[in-house]
Short mmCIF file of C-alpha atoms and ligand atoms in Angstrom, two decimals:
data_model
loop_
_atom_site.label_atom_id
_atom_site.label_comp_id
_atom_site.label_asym_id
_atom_site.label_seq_id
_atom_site.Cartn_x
_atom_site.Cartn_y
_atom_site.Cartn_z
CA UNK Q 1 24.39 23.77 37.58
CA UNK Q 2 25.17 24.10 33.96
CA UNK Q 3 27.60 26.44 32.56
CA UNK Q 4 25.58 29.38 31.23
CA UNK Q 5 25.37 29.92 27.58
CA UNK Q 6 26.72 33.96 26.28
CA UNK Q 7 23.20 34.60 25.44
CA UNK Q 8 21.57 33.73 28.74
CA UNK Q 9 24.73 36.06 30.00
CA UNK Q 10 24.08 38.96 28.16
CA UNK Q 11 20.65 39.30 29.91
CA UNK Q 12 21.87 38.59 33.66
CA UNK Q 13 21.62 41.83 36.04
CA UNK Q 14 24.90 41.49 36.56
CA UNK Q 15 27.51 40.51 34.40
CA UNK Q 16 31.16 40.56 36.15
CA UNK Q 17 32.28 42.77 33.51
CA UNK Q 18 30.82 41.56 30.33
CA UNK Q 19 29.68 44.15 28.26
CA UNK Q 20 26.81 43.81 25.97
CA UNK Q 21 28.25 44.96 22.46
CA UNK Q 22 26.78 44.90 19.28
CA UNK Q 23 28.70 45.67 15.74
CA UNK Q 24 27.49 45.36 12.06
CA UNK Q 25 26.44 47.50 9.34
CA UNK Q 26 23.03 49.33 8.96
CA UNK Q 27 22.19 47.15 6.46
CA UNK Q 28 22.90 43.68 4.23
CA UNK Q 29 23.64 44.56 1.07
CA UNK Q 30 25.59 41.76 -0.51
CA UNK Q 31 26.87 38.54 0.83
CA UNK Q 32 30.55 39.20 1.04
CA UNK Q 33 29.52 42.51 2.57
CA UNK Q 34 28.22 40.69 5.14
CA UNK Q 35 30.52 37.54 5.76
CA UNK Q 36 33.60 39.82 5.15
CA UNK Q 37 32.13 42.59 7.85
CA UNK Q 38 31.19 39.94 10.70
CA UNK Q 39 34.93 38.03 9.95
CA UNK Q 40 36.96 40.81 10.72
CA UNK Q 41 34.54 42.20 13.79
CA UNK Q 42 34.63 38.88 15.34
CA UNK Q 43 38.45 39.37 15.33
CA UNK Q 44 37.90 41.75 18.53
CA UNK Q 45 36.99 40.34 21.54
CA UNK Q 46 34.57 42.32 23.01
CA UNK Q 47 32.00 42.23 20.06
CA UNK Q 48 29.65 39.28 21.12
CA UNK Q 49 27.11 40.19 18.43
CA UNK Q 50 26.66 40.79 15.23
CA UNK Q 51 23.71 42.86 13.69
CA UNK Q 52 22.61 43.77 10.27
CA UNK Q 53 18.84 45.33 8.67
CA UNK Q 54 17.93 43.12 6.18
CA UNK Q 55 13.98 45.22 6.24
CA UNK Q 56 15.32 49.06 6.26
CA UNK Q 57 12.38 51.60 7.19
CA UNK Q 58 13.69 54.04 5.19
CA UNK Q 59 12.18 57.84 6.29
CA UNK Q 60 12.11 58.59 2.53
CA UNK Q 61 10.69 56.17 -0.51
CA UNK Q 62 12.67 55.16 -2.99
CA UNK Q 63 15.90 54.62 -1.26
CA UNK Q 64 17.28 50.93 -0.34
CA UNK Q 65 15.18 49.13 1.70
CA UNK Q 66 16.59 45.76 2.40
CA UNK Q 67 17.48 42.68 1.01
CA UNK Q 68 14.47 40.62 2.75
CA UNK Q 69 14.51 36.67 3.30
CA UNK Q 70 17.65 35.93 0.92
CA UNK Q 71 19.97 37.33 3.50
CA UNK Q 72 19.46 35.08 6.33
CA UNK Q 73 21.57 32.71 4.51
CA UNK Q 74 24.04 34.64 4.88
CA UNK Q 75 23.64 35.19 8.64
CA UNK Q 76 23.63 31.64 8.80
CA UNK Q 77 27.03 31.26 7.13
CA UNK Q 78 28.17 34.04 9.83
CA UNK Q 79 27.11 32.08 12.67
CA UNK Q 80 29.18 29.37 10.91
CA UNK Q 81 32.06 30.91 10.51
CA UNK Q 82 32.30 32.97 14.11
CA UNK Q 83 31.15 33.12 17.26
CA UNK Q 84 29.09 36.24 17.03
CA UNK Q 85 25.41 35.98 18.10
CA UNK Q 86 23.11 37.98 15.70
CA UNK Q 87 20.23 40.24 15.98
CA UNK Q 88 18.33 42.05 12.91
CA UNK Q 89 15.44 44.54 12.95
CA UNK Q 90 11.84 43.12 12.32
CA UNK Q 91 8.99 45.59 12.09
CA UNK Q 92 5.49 43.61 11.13
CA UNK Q 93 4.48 39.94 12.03
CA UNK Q 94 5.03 38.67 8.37
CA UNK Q 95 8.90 39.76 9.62
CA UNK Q 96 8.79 37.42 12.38
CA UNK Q 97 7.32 35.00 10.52
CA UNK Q 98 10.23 34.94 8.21
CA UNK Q 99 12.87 35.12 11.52
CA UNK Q 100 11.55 32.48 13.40
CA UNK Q 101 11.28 30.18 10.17
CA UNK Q 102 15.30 30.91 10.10
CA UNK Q 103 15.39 30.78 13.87
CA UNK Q 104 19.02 28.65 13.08
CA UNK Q 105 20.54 31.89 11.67
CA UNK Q 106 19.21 34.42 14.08
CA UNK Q 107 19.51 34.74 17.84
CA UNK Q 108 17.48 37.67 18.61
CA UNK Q 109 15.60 40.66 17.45
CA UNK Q 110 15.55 45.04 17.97
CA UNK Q 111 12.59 46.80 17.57
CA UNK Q 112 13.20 49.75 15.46
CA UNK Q 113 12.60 53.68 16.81
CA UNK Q 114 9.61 53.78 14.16
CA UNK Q 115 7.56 50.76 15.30
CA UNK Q 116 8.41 51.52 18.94
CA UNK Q 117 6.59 54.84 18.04
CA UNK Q 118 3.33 52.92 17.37
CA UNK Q 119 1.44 50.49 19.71
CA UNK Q 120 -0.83 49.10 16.79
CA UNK Q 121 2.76 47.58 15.03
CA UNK Q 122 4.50 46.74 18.32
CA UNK Q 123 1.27 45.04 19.35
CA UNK Q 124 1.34 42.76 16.16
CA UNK Q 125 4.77 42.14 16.47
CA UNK Q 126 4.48 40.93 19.91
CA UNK Q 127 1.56 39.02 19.00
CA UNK Q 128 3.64 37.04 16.35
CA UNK Q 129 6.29 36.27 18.96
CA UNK Q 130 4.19 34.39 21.39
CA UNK Q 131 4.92 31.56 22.39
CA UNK Q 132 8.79 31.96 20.75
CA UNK Q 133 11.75 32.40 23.52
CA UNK Q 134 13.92 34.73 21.01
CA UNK Q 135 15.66 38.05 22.84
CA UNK Q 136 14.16 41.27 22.02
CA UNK Q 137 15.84 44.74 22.28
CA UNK Q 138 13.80 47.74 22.05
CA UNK Q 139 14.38 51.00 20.75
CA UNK Q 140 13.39 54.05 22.37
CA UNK Q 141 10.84 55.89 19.83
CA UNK Q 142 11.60 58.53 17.71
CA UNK Q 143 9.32 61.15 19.85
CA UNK Q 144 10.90 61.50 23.40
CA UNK Q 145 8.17 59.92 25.27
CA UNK Q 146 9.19 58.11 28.02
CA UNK Q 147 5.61 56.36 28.20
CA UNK Q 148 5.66 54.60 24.68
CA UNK Q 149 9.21 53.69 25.28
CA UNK Q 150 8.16 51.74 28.66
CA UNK Q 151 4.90 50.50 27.43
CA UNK Q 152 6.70 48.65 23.98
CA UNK Q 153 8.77 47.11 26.63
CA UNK Q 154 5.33 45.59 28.92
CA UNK Q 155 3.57 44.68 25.76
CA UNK Q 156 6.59 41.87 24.96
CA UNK Q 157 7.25 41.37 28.34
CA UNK Q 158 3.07 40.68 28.48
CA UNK Q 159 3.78 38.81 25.66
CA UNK Q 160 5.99 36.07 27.50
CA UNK Q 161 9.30 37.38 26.02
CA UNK Q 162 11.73 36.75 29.25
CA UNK Q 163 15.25 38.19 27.55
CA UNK Q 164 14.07 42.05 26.95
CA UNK Q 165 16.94 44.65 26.50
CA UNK Q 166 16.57 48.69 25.60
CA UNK Q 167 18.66 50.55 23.19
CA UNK Q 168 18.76 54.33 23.47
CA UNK Q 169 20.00 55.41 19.98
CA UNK Q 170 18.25 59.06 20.80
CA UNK Q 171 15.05 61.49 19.72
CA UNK Q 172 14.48 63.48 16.41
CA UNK Q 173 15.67 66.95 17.09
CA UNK Q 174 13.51 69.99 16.04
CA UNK Q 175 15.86 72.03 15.08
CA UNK Q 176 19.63 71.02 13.56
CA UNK Q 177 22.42 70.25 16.06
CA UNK Q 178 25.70 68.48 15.35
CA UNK Q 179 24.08 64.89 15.93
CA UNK Q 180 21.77 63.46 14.11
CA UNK Q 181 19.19 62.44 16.93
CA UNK Q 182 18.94 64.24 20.95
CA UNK Q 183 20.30 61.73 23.55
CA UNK Q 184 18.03 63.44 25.98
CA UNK Q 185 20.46 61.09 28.80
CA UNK Q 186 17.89 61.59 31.72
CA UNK Q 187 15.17 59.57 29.45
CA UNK Q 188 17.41 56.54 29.39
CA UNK Q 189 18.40 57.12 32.80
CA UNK Q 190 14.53 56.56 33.50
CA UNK Q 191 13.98 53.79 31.54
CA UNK Q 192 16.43 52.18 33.51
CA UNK Q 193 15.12 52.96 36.61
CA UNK Q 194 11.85 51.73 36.06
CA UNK Q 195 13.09 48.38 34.27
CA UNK Q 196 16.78 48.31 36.64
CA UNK Q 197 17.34 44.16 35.84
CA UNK Q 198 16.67 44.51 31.59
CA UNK Q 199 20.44 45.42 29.72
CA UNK Q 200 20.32 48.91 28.61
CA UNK Q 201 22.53 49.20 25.07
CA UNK Q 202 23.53 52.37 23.94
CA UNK Q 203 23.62 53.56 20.11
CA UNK Q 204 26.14 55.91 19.65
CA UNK Q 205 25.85 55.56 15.62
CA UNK Q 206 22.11 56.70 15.30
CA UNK Q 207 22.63 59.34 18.02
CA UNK Q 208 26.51 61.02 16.32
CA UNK Q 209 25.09 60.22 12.50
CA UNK Q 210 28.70 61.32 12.01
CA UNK Q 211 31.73 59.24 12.68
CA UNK Q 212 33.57 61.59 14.74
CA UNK Q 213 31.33 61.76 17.78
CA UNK Q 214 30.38 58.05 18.13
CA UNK Q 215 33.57 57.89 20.76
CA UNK Q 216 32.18 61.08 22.52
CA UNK Q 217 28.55 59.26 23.04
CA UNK Q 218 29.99 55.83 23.83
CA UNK Q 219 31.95 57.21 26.33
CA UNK Q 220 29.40 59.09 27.71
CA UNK Q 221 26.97 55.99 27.75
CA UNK Q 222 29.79 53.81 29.55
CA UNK Q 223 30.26 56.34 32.27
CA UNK Q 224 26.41 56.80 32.74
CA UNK Q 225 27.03 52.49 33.68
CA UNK Q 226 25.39 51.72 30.35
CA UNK Q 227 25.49 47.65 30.00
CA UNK Q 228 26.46 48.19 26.34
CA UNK Q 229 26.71 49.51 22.64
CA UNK Q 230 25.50 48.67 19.70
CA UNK Q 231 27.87 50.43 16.68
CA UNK Q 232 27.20 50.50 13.13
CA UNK Q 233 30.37 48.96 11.27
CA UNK Q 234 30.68 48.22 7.58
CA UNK Q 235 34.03 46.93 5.75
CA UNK Q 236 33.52 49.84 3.48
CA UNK Q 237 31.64 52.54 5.25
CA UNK Q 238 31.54 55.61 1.92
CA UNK Q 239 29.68 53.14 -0.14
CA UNK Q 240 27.34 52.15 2.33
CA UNK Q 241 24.10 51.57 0.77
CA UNK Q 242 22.77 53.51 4.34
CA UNK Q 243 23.99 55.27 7.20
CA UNK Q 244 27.24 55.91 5.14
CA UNK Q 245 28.24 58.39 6.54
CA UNK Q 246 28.35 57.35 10.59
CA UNK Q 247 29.51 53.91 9.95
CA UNK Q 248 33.10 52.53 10.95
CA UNK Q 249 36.12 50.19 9.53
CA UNK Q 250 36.12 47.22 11.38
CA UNK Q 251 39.55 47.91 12.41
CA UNK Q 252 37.98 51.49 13.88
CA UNK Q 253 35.56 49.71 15.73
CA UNK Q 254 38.42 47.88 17.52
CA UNK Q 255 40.60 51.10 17.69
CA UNK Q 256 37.59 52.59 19.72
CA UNK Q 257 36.97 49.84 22.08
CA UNK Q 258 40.12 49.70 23.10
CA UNK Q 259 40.05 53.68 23.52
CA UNK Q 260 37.04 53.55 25.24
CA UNK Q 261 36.67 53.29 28.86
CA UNK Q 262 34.18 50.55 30.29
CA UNK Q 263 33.30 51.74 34.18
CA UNK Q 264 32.78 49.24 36.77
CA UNK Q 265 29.07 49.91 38.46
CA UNK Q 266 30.08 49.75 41.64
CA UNK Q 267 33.66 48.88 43.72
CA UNK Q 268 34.04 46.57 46.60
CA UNK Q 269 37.00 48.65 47.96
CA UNK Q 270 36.01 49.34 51.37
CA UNK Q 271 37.63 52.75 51.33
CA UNK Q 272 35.90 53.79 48.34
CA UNK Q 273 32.79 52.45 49.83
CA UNK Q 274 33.49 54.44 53.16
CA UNK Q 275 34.54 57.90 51.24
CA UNK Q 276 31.28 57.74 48.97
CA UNK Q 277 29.17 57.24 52.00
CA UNK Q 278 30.29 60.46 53.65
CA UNK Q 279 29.98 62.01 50.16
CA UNK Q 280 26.55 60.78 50.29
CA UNK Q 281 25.76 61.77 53.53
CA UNK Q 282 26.84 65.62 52.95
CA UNK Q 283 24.89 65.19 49.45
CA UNK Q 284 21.58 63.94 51.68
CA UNK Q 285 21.73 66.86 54.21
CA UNK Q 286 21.96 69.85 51.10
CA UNK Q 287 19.01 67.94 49.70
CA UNK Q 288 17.05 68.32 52.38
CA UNK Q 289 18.17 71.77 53.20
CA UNK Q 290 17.32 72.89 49.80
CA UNK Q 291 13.53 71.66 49.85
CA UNK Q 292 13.21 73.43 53.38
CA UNK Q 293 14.47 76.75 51.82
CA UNK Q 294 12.13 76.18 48.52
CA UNK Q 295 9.17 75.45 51.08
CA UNK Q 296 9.89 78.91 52.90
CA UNK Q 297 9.91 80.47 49.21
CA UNK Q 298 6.96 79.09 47.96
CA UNK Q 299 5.19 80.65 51.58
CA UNK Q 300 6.28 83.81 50.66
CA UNK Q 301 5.25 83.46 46.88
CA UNK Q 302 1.55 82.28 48.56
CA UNK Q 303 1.85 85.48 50.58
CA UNK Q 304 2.77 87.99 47.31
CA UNK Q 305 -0.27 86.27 45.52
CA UNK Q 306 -2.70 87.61 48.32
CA UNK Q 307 -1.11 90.52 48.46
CA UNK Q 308 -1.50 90.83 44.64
CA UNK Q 309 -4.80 89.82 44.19
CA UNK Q 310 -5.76 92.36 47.05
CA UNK Q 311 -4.32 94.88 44.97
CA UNK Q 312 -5.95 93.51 41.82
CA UNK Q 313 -1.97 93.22 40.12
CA UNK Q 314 -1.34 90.73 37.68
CA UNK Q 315 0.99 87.45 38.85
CA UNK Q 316 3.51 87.62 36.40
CA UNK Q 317 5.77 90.91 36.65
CA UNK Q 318 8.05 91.07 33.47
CA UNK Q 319 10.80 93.44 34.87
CA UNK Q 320 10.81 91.37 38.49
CA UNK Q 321 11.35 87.79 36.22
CA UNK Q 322 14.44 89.87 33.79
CA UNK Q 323 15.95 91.68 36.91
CA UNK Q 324 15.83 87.80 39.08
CA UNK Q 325 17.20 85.97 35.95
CA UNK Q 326 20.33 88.13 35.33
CA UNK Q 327 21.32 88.66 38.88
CA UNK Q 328 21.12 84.99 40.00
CA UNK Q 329 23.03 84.34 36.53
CA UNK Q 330 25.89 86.44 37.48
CA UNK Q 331 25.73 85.25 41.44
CA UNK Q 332 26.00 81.86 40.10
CA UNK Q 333 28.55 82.45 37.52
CA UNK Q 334 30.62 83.84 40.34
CA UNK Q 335 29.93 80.70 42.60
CA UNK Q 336 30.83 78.30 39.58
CA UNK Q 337 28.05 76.83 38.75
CA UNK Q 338 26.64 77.10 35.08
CA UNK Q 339 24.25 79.72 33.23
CA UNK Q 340 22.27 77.16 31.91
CA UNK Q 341 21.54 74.82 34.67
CA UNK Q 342 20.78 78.48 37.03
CA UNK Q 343 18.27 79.49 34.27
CA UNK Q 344 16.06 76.46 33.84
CA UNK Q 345 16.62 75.69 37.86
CA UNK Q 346 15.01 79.45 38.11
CA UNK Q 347 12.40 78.70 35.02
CA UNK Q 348 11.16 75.35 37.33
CA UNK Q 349 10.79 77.48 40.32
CA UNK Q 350 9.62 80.37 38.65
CA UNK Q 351 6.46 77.78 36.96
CA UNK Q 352 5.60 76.61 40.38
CA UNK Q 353 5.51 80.10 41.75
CA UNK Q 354 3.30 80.83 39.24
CA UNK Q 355 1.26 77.89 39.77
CA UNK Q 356 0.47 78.74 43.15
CA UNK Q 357 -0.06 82.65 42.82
CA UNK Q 358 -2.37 81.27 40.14
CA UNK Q 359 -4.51 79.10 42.64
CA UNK Q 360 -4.84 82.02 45.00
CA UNK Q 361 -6.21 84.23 42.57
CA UNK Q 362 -9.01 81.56 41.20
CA UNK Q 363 -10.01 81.01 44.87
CA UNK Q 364 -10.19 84.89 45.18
CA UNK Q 365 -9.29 83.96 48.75
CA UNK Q 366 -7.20 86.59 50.18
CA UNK Q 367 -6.72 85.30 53.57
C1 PEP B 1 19.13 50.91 12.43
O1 PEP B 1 19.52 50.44 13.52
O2 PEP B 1 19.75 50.79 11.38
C2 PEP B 1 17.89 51.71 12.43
C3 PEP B 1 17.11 51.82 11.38
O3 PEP B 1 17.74 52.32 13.59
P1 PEP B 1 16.58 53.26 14.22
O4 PEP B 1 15.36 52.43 14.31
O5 PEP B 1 17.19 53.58 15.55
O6 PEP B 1 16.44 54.46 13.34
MN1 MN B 2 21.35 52.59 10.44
#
């Protein structure tokens, strides 16, 4: 059997410890930019490609939007002069028509947060690929729907795209925290689970937006068994013409991969193996002891809802919801588990209490 070219790696299930990581800068903005940003990147071993916007959906008009066509020379002369692979955003079909035309400079394509947003463009985009064999990598939307996140990923894979790959680079935040976008981990979690053999890359630059927590989320990613990163570098990040201000040096970029530390999905040390079992098995048995004790709850929930609605009380008792909230708070405070994860456990049971007390009193059923 032939020897397996990087890019045909890159999408295997399993890759015996090659990670899938991406470096570049947000955007193209001049040619040296460019040749002089993927030269010293592809001096570190673990970058395998190299990405750069040359169309920048910009959230606000009349900021830099790209350099268009022109700069797929210059990808061309950085597949010349390393070994990166490269990948650029495209957004409309008239953008694939322009990056299969250069098909010589460019080995695949991402889907940007904004387009994954709306069917209508990813449609049209996947449209214009038929028939084309060029990787796609899909961004997770900008809302944190699961649904449109999944369904971007059928319509190419519908489309006869066979090398698909998500990146979770995060969801707009209502209100301001310290990163720029929500990871929301459990959504990329998901996505994996329902598409477990496509490469899941994670974005630590879009989600930080700031330069100082890119390491937190890339660490984060690795030990959630991410299969790789893709991290915004630019020779001279402050004078980025976007994204300034969460881009790294080149040399950074290698600082933090050597920093950071890339897990192993699984171990074929038989103690390990044996140990995790038994961990496993203990886990399996509270499981199923905790759904038996949530069944007997929700009985005698069923049985306070007759009893209200026999007394014609209302289902939802304000002082009963405060005084069950603070002392299961402090109980598990004192057993060492955390306020927040008690509170929304209590706020999920809580709903489905109410649910069924709810049901009862529509029937009017008391027995
Ligand atoms: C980008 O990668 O530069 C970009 C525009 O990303 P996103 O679509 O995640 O906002
Ligand atoms: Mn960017």
């Amino acid at each position: 059997m032939s020897e397996l070219s990087l890019k045909e790696k890159l999408f295997l299930p399993k890759k015996n410890g090659l990670s899938f990581i991406i470096a570049g800068p947000c955007s193209a903005e001049t040619e040296s930019q460019v040749i002089e940003t993927a030269k010293q990147i592809s001096a570190c071993e673990k970058v395998k490609v190299f990405r750069v916007g040359i169309w920048k959906p910009r959230t606000t008009p009349g900021n830099f939007e790209g350099i268009g066509e022109p700069a797929f020379d210059w990808l061309r002369k950085v597949k010349k002069e390393t070994n990166l692979l490269t990948i650029t955003e495209a957004a409309t079909p008239e953008h694939i028509e322009i990056c299969l035309k250069n098909s010589d400079a460019l080995d695949m394509i991402w889907i940007g947060a904004r387009t994954t947003a709306n069917p209508f463009s990813v449609q049209a985009v996947a449209d214009a690929l038929k028939g084309s064999n060029i990787p796609v990598l899909i961004k997770n939307p900008l809302n944190p729907d699961i649904k449109l996140w999944a369904g971007a990923i059928e319509r190419f894979q519908k489309a006869g795209i066979e090398k698909i790959g998500a990146i979770h680079r995060g969801f707009s935040p209502f209100e301001n925290i310290y990163l720029r976008n929500l990871p929301k981990w459990e959504l990329a979690v998901e996505i994996k689970s329902l598409f477990p053999n496509i490469p899941l890359i994670n974005d630590p630059s879009h989600i930080s937006g700031k330069r100082e927590y890119i390491e937190e989320i890339a660490q984060k990613a690795l030990n959630l068994n991410f299969d790789g990163l893709m991290i915004e570098t630019h020779i001279s990040p402050e004078t980025a013409l976007s994204d300034a201000e969460q881009q790294l040096t080149p040399k950074d970029l290698t600082e933090l991969l050597k920093k950071l530390k890339f897990r192993k999905s699984t171990s074929d040390n038989s103690e390990f193996l044996s140990l995790l079992e038994r961990y496993r098995d203990q886990i399996d048995s509270i499981d199923y002891q905790l759904i038996e004790l949530l069944s007997k709850r929700m009985q005698i929930t069923e049985k306070i809802g007759k009893y209200k609605l026999k007394n014609n009380v209302s289902i939802f008792q304000l002082k009963r919801w405060l005084d069950i909230t603070e002392t299961r708070k402090e109980f598990g405070k004192s057993s060492g588990l955390d306020e927040n994860f008690i509170k929304r456990m209590l706020q999920l049971v809580h709903r489905e209490s109410i649910r069924l007390q709810s049901k009862i009193m529509n029937s009017n059923k008391i027995n």
